[in-house]
Amino acid sequence: IQEEAIEQVADLLETKMQPNGLAIVMEADHHCMHWRGVKDMDAKMINSVMRGEFLDNPSLRREFLALKR
């Protein structure tokens, strides 16, 4: 499950690196939709995790998310 995977990645990075802030955006194909016959081949699922400074500082969060575009 993508929601669990991004949390696990965030936990691992936070444990190993001990950063002041952590921000992750994960975009993946939504294969369960394809398997059920949904015709939209561009179906994607996007999840994010914000911790520390990225959670507490709105301008830092906006800057990070602006890079995603």
mmCIF file of C-alpha atoms in Angstrom:
data_model
loop_
_atom_site.group_PDB
_atom_site.id
_atom_site.type_symbol
_atom_site.label_atom_id
_atom_site.label_comp_id
_atom_site.label_asym_id
_atom_site.label_seq_id
_atom_site.Cartn_x
_atom_site.Cartn_y
_atom_site.Cartn_z
ATOM 1 C CA ILE A 1 0.000 0.000 0.000
ATOM 2 C CA GLN A 2 1.429 3.338 -1.070
ATOM 3 C CA GLU A 3 0.262 5.175 2.057
ATOM 4 C CA GLU A 4 2.199 2.764 4.258
ATOM 5 C CA ALA A 5 5.250 2.732 1.984
ATOM 6 C CA ILE A 6 5.757 6.486 2.138
ATOM 7 C CA GLU A 7 5.477 6.439 5.946
ATOM 8 C CA GLN A 8 8.062 3.645 6.115
ATOM 9 C CA VAL A 9 10.449 5.562 3.850
ATOM 10 C CA ALA A 10 9.986 8.684 5.973
ATOM 11 C CA ASP A 11 10.567 6.747 9.208
ATOM 12 C CA LEU A 12 13.757 5.176 7.835
ATOM 13 C CA LEU A 13 15.178 8.457 6.548
ATOM 14 C CA GLU A 14 14.305 10.251 9.757
ATOM 15 C CA THR A 15 15.961 7.545 11.878
ATOM 16 C CA LYS A 16 19.132 7.369 9.778
ATOM 17 C CA MET A 17 19.596 11.066 9.015
ATOM 18 C CA GLN A 18 17.908 12.815 11.957
ATOM 19 C CA PRO A 19 17.047 15.896 9.876
ATOM 20 C CA ASN A 20 15.415 19.087 11.164
ATOM 21 C CA GLY A 21 12.717 18.536 8.581
ATOM 22 C CA LEU A 22 11.635 15.912 6.109
ATOM 23 C CA ALA A 23 9.401 16.182 3.058
ATOM 24 C CA ILE A 24 8.586 13.380 0.635
ATOM 25 C CA VAL A 25 6.177 13.256 -2.295
ATOM 26 C CA MET A 26 5.515 9.871 -3.856
ATOM 27 C CA GLU A 27 3.662 9.514 -7.158
ATOM 28 C CA ALA A 28 2.838 6.059 -8.468
ATOM 29 C CA ASP A 29 0.685 4.367 -11.047
ATOM 30 C CA HIS A 30 -2.584 3.213 -9.605
ATOM 31 C CA HIS A 31 -2.416 -0.381 -10.896
ATOM 32 C CA CYS A 32 -5.407 -1.633 -8.917
ATOM 33 C CA MET A 33 -7.544 0.648 -11.101
ATOM 34 C CA HIS A 34 -5.980 -0.793 -14.265
ATOM 35 C CA TRP A 35 -6.591 -4.342 -13.052
ATOM 36 C CA ARG A 36 -10.262 -3.547 -12.494
ATOM 37 C CA GLY A 37 -10.620 -2.297 -16.039
ATOM 38 C CA VAL A 38 -10.492 1.480 -15.621
ATOM 39 C CA LYS A 39 -9.546 2.870 -19.036
ATOM 40 C CA ASP A 40 -7.616 5.920 -17.769
ATOM 41 C CA MET A 41 -4.023 4.776 -18.221
ATOM 42 C CA ASP A 42 -2.755 7.965 -16.559
ATOM 43 C CA ALA A 43 -4.398 7.200 -13.211
ATOM 44 C CA LYS A 44 -1.863 8.159 -10.560
ATOM 45 C CA MET A 45 -1.890 8.337 -6.810
ATOM 46 C CA ILE A 46 0.095 11.004 -4.971
ATOM 47 C CA ASN A 47 0.957 10.886 -1.277
ATOM 48 C CA SER A 48 3.117 13.178 0.808
ATOM 49 C CA VAL A 49 4.719 13.255 4.223
ATOM 50 C CA MET A 50 5.810 16.458 5.938
ATOM 51 C CA ARG A 51 7.673 16.399 9.237
ATOM 52 C CA GLY A 52 9.636 18.803 11.400
ATOM 53 C CA GLU A 53 10.430 22.130 9.725
ATOM 54 C CA PHE A 54 8.340 21.277 6.666
ATOM 55 C CA LEU A 55 5.315 20.739 8.875
ATOM 56 C CA ASP A 56 5.927 23.786 11.084
ATOM 57 C CA ASN A 57 7.047 26.324 8.464
ATOM 58 C CA PRO A 58 4.387 27.081 5.797
ATOM 59 C CA SER A 59 6.784 29.026 3.540
ATOM 60 C CA LEU A 60 9.301 26.172 3.502
ATOM 61 C CA ARG A 61 6.492 23.722 2.706
ATOM 62 C CA ARG A 62 5.248 25.949 -0.156
ATOM 63 C CA GLU A 63 8.784 26.216 -1.560
ATOM 64 C CA PHE A 64 9.202 22.438 -1.514
ATOM 65 C CA LEU A 65 5.808 21.779 -3.115
ATOM 66 C CA ALA A 66 6.479 24.423 -5.798
ATOM 67 C CA LEU A 67 9.512 22.387 -6.901
ATOM 68 C CA LYS A 68 7.224 19.400 -7.536
ATOM 69 C CA ARG A 69 5.386 21.124 -10.394
#
